[in-house]
Each structure stands twice: as C-alpha cells, then as structure tokens.
XYZ file of N, CA and C in Angstrom:
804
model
N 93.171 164.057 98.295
C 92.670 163.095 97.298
C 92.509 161.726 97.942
N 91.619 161.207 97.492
C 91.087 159.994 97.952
C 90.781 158.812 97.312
N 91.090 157.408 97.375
C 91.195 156.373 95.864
C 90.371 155.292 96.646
N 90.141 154.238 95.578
C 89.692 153.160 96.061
C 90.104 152.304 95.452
N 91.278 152.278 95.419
C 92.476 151.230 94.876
C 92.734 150.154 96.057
N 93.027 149.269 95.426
C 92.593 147.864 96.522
C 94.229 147.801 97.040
N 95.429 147.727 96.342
C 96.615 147.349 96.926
C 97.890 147.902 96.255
N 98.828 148.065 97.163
C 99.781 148.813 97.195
C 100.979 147.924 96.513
N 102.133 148.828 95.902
C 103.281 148.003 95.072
C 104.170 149.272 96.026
N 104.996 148.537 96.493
C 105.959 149.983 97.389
C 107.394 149.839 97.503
N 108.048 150.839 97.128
C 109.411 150.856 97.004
C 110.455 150.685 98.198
N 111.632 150.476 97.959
C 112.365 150.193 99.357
C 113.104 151.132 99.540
N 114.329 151.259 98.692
C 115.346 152.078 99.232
C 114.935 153.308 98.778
N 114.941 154.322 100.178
C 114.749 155.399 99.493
C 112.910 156.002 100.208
N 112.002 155.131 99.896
C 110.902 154.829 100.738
C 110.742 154.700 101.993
N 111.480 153.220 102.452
C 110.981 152.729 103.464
C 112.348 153.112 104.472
N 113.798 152.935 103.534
C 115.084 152.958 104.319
C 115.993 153.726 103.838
N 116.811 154.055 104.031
C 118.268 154.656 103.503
C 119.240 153.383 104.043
N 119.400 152.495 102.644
C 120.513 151.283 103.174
C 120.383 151.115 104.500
N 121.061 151.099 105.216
C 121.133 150.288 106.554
C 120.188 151.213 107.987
N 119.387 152.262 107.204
C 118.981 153.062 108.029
C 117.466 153.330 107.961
N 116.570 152.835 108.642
C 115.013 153.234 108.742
C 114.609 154.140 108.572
N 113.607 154.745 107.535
C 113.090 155.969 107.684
C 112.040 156.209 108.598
N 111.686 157.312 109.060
C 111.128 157.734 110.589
C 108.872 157.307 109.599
N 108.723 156.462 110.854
C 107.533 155.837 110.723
C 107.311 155.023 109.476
N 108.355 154.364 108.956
C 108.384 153.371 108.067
C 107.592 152.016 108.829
N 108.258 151.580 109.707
C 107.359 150.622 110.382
C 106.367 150.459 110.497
N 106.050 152.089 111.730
C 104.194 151.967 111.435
C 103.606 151.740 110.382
N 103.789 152.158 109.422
C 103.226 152.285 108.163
C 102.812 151.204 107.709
N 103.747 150.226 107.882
C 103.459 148.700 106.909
C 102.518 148.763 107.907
N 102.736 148.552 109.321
C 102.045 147.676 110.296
C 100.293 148.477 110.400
N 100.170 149.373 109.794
C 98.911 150.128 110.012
C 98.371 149.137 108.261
N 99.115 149.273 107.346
C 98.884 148.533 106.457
C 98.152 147.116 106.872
N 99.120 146.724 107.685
C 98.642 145.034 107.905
C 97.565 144.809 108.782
N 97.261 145.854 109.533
C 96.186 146.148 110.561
C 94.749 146.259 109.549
N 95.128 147.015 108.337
C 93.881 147.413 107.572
C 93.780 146.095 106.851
N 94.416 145.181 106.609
C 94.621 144.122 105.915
C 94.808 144.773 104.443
N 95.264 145.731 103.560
C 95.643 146.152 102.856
C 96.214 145.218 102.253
N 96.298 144.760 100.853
C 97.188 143.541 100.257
C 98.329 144.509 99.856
N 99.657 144.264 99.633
C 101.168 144.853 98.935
C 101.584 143.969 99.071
N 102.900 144.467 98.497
C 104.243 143.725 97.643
C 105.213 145.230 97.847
N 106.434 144.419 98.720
C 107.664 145.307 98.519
C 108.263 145.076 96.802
N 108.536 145.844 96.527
C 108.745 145.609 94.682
C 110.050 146.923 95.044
N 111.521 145.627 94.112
C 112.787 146.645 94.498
C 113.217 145.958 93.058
N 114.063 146.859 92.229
C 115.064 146.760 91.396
C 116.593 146.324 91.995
N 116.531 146.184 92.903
C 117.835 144.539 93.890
C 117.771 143.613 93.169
N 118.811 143.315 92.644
C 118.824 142.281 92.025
C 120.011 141.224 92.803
N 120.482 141.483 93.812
C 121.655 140.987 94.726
C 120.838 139.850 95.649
N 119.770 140.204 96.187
C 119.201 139.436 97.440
C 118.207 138.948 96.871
N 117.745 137.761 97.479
C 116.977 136.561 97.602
C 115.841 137.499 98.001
N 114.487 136.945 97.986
C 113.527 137.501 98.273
C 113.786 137.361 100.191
N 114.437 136.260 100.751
C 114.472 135.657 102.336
C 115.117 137.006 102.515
N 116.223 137.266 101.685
C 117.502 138.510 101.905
C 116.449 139.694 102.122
N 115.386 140.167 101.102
C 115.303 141.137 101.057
C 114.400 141.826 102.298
N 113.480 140.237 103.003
C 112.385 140.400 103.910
C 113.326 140.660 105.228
N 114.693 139.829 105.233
C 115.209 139.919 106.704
C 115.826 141.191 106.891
N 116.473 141.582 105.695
C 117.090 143.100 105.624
C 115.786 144.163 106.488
N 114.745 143.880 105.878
C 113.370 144.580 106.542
C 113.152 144.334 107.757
N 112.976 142.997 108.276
C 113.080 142.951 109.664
C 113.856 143.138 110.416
N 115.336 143.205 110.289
C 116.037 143.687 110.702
C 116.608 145.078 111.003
N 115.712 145.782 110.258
C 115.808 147.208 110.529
C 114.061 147.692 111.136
N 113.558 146.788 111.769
C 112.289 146.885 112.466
C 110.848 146.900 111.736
N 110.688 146.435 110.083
C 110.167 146.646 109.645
C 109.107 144.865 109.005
N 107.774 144.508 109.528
C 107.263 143.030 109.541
C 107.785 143.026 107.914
N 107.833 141.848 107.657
C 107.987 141.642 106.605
C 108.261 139.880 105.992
N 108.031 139.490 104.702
C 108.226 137.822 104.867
C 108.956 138.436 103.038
N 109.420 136.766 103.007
C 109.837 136.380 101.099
C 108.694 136.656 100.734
N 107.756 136.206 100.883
C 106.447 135.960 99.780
C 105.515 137.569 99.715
N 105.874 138.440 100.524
C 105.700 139.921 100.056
C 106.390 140.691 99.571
N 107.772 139.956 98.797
C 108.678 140.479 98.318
C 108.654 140.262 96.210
N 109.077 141.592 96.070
C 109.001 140.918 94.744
C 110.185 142.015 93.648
N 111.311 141.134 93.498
C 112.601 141.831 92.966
C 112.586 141.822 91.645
N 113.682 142.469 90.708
C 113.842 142.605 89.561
C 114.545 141.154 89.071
N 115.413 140.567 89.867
C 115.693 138.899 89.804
C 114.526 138.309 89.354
N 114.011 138.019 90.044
C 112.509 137.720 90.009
C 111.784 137.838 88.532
N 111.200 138.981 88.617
C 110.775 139.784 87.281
C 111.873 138.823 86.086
N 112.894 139.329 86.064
C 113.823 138.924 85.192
C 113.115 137.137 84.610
N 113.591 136.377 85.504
C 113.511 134.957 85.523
C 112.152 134.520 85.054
N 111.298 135.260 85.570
C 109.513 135.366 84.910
C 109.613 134.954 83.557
N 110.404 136.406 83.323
C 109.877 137.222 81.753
C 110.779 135.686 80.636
N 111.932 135.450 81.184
C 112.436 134.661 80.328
C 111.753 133.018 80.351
N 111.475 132.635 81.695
C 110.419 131.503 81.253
C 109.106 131.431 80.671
N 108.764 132.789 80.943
C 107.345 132.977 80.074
C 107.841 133.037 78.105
N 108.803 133.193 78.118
C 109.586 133.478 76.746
C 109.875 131.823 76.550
N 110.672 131.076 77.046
C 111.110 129.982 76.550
C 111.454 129.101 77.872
N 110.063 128.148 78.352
C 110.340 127.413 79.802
C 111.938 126.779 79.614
N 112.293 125.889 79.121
C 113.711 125.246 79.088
C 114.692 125.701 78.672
N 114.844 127.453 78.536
C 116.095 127.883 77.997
C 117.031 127.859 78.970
N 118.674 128.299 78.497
C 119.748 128.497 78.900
C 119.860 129.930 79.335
N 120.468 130.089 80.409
C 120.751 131.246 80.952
C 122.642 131.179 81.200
N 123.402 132.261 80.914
C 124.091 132.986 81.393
C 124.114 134.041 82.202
N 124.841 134.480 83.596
C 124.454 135.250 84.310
C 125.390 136.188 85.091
N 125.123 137.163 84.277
C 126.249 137.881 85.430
C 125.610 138.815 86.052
N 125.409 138.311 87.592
C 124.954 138.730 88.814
C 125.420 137.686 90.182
N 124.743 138.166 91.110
C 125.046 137.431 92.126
C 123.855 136.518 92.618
N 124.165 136.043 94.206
C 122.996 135.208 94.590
C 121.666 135.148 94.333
N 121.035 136.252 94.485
C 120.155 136.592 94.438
C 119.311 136.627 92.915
N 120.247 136.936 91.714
C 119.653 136.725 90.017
C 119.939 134.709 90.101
N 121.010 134.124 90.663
C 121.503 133.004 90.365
C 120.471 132.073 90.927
N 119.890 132.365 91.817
C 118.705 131.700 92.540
C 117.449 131.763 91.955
N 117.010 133.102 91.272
C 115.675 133.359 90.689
C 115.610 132.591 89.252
N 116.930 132.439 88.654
C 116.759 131.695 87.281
C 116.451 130.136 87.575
N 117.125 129.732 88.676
C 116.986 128.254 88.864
C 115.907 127.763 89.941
N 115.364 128.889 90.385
C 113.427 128.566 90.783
C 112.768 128.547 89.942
N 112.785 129.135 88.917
C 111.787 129.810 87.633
C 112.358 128.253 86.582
N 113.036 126.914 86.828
C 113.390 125.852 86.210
C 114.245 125.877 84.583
N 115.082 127.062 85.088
C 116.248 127.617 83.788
C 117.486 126.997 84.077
N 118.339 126.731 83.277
C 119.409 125.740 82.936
C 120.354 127.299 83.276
N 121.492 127.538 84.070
C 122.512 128.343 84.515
C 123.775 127.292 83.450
N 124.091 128.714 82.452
C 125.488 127.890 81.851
C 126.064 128.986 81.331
N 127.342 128.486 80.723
C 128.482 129.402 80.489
C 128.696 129.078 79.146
N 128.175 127.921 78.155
C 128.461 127.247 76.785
C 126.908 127.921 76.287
N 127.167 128.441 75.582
C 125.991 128.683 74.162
C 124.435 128.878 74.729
N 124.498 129.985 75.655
C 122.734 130.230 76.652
C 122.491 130.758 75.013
N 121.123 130.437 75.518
C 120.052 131.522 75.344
C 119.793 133.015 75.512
N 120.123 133.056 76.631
C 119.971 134.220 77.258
C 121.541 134.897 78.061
N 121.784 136.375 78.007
C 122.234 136.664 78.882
C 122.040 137.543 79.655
N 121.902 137.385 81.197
C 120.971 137.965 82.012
C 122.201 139.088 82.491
N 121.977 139.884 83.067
C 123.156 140.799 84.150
C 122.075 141.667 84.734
N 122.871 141.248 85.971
C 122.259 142.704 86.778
C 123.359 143.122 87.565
N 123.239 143.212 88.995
C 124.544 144.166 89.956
C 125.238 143.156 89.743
N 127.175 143.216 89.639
C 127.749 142.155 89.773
C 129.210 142.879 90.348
N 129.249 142.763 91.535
C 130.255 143.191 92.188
C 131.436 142.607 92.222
N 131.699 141.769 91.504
C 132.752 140.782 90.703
C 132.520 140.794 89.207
N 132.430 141.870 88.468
C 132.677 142.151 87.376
C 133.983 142.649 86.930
N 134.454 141.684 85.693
C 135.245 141.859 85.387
C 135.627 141.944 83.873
N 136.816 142.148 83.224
C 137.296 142.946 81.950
C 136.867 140.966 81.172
N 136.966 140.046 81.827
C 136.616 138.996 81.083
C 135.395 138.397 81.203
N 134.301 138.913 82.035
C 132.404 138.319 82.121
C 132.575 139.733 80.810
N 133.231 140.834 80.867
C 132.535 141.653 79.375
C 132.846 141.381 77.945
N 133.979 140.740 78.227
C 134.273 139.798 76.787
C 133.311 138.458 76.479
N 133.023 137.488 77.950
C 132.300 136.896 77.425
C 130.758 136.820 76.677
N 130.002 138.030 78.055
C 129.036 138.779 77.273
C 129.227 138.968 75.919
N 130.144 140.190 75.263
C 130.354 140.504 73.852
C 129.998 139.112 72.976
N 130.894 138.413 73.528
C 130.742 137.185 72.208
C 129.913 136.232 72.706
N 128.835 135.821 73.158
C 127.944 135.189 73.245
C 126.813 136.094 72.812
N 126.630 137.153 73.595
C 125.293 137.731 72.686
C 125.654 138.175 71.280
N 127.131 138.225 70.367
C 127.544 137.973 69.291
C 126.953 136.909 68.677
N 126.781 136.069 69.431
C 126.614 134.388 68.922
C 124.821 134.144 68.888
N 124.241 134.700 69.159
C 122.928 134.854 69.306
C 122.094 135.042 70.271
N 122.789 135.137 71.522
C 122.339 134.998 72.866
C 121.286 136.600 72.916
N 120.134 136.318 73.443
C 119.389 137.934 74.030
C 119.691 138.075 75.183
N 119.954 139.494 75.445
C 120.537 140.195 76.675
C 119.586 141.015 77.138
N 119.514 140.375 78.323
C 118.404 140.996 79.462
C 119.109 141.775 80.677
N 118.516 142.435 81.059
C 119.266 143.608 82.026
C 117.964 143.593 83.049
N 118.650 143.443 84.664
C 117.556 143.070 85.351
C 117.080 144.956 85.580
N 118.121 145.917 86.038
C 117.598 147.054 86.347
C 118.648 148.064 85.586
N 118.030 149.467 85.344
C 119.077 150.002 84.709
C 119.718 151.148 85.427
N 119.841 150.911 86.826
C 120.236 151.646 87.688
C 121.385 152.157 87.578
N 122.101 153.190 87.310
C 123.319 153.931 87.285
C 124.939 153.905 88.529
N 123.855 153.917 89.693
C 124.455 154.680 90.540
C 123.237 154.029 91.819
N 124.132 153.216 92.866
C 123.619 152.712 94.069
C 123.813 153.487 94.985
N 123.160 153.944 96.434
C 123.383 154.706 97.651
C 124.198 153.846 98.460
N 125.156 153.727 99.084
C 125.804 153.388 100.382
C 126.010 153.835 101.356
N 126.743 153.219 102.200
C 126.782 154.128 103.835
C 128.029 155.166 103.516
N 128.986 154.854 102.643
C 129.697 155.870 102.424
C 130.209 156.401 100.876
N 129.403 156.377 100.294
C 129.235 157.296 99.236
C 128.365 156.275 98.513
N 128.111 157.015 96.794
C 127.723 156.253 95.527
C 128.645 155.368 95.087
N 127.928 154.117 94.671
C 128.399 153.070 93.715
C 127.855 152.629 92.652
N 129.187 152.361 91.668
C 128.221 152.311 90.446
C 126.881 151.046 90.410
N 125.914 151.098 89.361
C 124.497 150.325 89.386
C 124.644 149.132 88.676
N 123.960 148.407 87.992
C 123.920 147.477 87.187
C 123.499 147.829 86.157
N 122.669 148.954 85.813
C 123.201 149.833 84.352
C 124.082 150.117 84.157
N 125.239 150.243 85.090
C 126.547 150.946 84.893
C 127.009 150.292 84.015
N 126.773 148.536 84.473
C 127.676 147.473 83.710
C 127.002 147.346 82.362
N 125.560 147.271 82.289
C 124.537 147.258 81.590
C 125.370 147.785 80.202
N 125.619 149.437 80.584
C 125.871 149.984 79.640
C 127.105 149.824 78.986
N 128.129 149.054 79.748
C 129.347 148.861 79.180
C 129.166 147.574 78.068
N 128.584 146.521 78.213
C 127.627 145.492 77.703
C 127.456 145.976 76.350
N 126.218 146.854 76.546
C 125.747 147.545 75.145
C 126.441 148.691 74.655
N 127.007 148.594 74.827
C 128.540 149.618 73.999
C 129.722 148.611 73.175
N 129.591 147.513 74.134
C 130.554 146.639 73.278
C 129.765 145.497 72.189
N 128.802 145.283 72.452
C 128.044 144.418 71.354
C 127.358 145.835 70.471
N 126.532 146.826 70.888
C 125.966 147.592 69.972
C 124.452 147.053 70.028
N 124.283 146.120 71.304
C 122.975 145.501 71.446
C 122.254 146.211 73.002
N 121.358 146.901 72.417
C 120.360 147.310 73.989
C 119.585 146.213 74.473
N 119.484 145.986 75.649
C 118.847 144.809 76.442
C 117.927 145.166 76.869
N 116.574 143.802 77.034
C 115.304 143.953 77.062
C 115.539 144.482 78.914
N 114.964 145.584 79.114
C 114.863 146.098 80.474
C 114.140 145.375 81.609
N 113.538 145.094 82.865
C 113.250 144.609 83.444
C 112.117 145.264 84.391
N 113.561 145.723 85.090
C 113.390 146.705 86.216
C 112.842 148.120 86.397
N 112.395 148.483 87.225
C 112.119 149.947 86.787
C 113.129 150.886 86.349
N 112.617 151.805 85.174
C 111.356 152.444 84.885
C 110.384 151.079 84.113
N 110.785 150.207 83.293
C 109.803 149.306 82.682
C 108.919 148.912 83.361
N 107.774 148.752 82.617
C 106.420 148.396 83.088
C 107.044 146.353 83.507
N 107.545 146.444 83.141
C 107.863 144.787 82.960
C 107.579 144.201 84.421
N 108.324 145.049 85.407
C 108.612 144.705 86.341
C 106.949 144.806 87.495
N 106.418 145.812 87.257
C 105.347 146.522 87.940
C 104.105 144.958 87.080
N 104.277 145.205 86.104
C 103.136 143.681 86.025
C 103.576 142.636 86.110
N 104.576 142.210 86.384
C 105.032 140.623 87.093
C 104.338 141.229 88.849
N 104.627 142.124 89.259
C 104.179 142.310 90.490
C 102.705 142.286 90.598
N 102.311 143.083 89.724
C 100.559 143.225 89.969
C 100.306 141.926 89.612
N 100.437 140.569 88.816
C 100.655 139.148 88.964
C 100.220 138.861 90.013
N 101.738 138.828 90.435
C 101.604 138.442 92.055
C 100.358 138.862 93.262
N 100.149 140.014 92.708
C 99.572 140.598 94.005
C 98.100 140.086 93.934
N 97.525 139.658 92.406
C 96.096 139.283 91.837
C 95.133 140.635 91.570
N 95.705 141.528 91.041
C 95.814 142.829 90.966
C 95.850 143.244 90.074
N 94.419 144.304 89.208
C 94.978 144.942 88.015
C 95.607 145.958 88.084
N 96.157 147.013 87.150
C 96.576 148.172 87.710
C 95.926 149.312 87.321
N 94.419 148.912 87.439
C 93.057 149.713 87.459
C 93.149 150.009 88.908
N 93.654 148.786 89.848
C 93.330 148.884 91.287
C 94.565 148.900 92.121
N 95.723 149.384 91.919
C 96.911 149.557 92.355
C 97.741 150.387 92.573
N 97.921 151.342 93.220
C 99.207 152.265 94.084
C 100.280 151.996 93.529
N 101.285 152.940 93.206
C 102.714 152.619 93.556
C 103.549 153.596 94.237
N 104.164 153.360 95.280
C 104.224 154.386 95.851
C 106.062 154.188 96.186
N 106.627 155.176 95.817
C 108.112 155.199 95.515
C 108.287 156.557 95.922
N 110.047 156.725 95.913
C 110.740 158.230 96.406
C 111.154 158.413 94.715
N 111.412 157.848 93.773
C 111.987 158.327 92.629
C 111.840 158.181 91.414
N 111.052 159.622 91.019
C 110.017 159.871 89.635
C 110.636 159.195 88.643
N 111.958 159.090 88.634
C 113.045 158.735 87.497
C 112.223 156.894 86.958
N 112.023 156.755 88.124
C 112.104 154.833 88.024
C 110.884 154.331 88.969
N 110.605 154.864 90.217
C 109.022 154.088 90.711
C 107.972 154.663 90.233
N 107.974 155.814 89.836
C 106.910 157.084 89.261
C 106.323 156.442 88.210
N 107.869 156.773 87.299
C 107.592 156.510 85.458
C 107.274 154.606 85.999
N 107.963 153.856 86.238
C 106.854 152.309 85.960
C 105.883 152.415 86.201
N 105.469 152.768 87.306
C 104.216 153.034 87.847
C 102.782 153.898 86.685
N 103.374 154.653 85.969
C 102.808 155.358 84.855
C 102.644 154.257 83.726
N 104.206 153.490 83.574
C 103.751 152.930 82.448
C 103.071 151.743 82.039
N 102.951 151.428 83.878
C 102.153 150.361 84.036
C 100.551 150.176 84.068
N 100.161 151.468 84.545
C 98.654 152.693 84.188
C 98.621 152.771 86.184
N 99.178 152.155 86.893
C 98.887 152.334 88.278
C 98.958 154.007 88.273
N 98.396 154.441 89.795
C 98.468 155.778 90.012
C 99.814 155.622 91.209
N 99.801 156.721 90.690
C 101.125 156.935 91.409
C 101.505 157.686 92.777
N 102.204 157.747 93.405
C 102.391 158.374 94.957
C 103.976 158.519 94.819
N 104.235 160.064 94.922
C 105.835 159.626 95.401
C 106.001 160.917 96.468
N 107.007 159.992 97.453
C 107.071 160.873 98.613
C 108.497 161.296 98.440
N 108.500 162.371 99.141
C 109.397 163.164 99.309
C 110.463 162.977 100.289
N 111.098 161.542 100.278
C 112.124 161.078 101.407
C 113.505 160.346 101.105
N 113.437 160.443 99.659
C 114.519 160.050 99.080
C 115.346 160.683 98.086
N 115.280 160.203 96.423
C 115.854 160.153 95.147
C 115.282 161.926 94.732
N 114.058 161.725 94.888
C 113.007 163.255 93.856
C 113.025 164.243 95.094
N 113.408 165.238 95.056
C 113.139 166.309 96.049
C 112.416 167.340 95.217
N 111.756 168.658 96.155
C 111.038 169.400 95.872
C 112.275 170.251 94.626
N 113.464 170.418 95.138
C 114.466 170.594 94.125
C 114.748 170.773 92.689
N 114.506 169.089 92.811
C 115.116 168.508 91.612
C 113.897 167.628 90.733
N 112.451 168.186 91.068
C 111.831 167.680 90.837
C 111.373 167.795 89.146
N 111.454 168.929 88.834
C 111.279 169.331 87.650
C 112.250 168.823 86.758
N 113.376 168.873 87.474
C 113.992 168.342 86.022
C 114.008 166.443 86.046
N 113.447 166.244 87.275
C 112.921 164.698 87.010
C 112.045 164.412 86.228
N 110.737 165.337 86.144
C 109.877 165.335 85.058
C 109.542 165.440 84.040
N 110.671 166.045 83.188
C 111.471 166.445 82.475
C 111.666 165.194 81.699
N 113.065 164.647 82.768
C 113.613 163.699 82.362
C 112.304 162.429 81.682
N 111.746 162.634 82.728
C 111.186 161.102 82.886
C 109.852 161.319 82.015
N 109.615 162.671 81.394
C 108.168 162.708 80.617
C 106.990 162.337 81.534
N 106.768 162.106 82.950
C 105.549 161.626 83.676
C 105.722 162.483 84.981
N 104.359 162.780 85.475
C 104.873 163.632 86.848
C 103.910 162.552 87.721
N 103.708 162.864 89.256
C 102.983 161.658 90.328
C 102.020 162.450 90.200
N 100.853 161.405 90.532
C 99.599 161.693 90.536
C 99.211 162.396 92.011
N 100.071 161.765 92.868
C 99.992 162.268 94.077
C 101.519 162.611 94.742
N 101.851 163.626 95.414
C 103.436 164.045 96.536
C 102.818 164.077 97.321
N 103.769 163.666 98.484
C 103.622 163.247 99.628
C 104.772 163.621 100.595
N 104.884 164.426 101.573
C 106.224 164.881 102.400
C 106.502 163.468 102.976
N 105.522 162.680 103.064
C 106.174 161.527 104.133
C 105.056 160.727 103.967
N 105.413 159.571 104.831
C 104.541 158.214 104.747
C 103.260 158.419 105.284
N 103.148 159.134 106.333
C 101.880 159.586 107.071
C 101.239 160.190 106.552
N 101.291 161.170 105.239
C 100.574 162.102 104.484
C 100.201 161.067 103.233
N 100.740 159.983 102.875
C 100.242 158.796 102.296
C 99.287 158.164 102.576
N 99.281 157.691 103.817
C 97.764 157.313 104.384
C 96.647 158.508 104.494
N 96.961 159.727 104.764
C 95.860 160.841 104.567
C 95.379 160.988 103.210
N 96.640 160.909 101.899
C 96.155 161.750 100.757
C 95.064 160.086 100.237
N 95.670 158.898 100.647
C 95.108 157.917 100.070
C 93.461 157.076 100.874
N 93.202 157.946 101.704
C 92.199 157.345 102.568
C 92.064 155.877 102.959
N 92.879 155.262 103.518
C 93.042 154.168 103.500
C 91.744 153.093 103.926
N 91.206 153.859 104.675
C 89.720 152.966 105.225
C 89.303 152.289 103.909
N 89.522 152.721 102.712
C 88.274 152.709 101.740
C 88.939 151.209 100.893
N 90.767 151.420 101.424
C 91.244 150.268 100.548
C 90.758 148.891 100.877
N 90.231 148.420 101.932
C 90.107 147.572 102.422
C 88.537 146.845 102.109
N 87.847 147.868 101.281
C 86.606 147.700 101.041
C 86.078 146.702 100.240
C-alpha cells in the first residue's frame, strides 16, 4: 500500500526504543526521513521530560533529533487548558517536565484554590497530593490527566503509569478526568497543530493499537503499527477487541514502513 500523506506523527517507546535501548534501524529511519525532508513530530504520552529531555534522550541513544520536533502529553495538556482559560490556576501533580509545560503555556502553578488539576507520572506521589486532589477538585477544580497509561516499561521490570494514579484520583472524588494523552484524539491534534497538518494528510505510526493506533483513528489519521513493541502478532486481537479500531497498515519493522508507505511520494 501506498499514501500520499505529507507527514508523519511517530511514537517513541516501543517504536523507536525500548527505554534505554535502540531499536535495530531506528536511526536510519528518522535520518532517511530527514534526507526525504519528510515533515514529523516525535509525539509521546511522557509526561516526565521537557521536550530538551525528550530530544537528548534521542540523541543519546543515536537517534537526530531537537525540542521543537518533539511534542508530549505535558505539552498537549498545557495547550488544552490555555485554550480553555489563558490566566487560569493550575495544580500539579507531576514532575519537571508537566511543571514546565504549564508555565510556558503562561499558567499560574498553585496549591490554594486552581482551576485546574493537572496529574500525570508522579514518582513522588503520595497518600497526601491524593487527599489534596480529593478536596480541591471537591471544591470545583477540573481534573485533567495528561496520559492514561497503566503500567510503564523499565530496564527491570513494569511500573505503575500515571493512570495508575489517575485512577486512584477518580475513585476518590467519583470524578473522571478530561484525557489528554493517547488513546484521545486530544493529543494527536495539538500535534497535527504543530506539524501545520490536517489529518487528511498524516501518518501515525506507533507499536500499540491500545493507544497510538486508537488516537490515531480517532483523530481520522491512517494508521501504521509495527510490530516491535506493546501489539504483537499474539495479542493482537484481543487489542482490537479492546480498542474497537484495527491499523490500517502492520508493519514487522521500520523498514517495511518506508516500503508499505512509499515514501518518495511524501515529499511531493
């Protein structure tokens, strides 16, 4: 199959790396990308790292990369709420990386009577940020959830996600939070934004039907998911299942990405 979709939205972990580990012709790939002049956006549900974090993590595992081709669920997050209310209050439980995107995006970071309460990964979560949550979004505050990830990969086992916390959140208020991250489309059109991109003319190309697939669907992009991470030939069905959407295109690997997608034509 062959497209004439102008630019790519592409996933990280799982795609391009396994945490601290390169997947085999990940590199080339961008760099045949950048050769074609192909426009993308790395687009990750990370809500921990800075966009600088997320480009050096990339170069550092051999892969070109800058901030300004980066585009996180932090990010997304901080968008959606200044597009909602430029001078609101934010509460935040996350780390550098959400704490930085609210106060680029020109949001007030407080702990007295937000507006908003944001969470995403917070590896300093504790039995009292879930009390304060409870009673502030008690108090009127809306609760935003940057990703609803379960369960993170590490070098030595699973850790819980920022849905994990997510869900402890909305168990104790009885309030579900506006989503962000993938699976929501939310996240995939703050990116196509960025990229100047409809998603008449946009790729997304991810390892996991659960969350790059389904945004990617619900964003109308076509979809690509390769077979190097989260979705295996396996477990694929009951991803589809799960997720109500199957890929428009599988792919064993990154190199069968550039074949199934004819890339000459993106550049046109």
């Amino acid at each position: 199959m062959t497209t004439n979709r102008k630019g790519l939205l592409i996933d990280l972990d799982g795609t391009l790396y396994h945490g601290d580990t390169v997947i085999e012709g990940a590199s080339a790939w961008i760099e045949d990308l950048q050769s074609k002049q192909i426009p993308y956006l790395f687009v990750t549900n990370n809500s921990s790292r800075t966009p600088q974090g997320v480009a050096d993590h990339l170069t550092h595992l051999g892969i070109p990369a800058s901030a300004e081709q980066v585009c996180t669920s932090a990010m997304a997050a901080a968008h959606y709420i200044a597009e909602q209310s430029p001078t609101s209050s934010v509460y935040v439980i996350g780390e550098d990386g959400l704490k930085q995107a609210v106060t680029a995006h020109g949001l007030q970071l407080t702990e007295e009577q937000p507006d908003y309460v944001l969470q995403g990964i917070d590896r300093q979560f504790t039995y009292e940020k879930l009390t304060k949550a409870l009673r502030l979004i008690a108090s009127g505050a809306q609760f935003i959830l940057t990703n609803p990830d379960l369960q993170l990969p590490s070098h030595d086992g699973l850790l819980p996600g920022a849905g994990t916390i997510g869900a402890s959140i909305a168990a104790a208020t009885g309030v579900e939070p506006v989503v962000i991250g993938k699976p929501s489309a939310i996240l995939m059109e703050y990116a196509l934004e960025r990229l100047g991109l409809s998603a008449s003319d946009a790729i997304v190309v991810g390892d996991n039907l659960l969350t790059d697939i389904a945004a990617g669907a619900a964003a109308g992009c076509v979809t690509v998911l390769v077979l190097s991470g989260i979705t295996t030939t396996a477990n694929m069905s009951i991803h589809e299942a799960k997720a109500g959407v199957k890929a428009d295109i599988i792919c064993q690997n990154l190199a069968e990405v550039s074949s199934a997608l004819g890339f000459q034509s993106l550049s046109h």
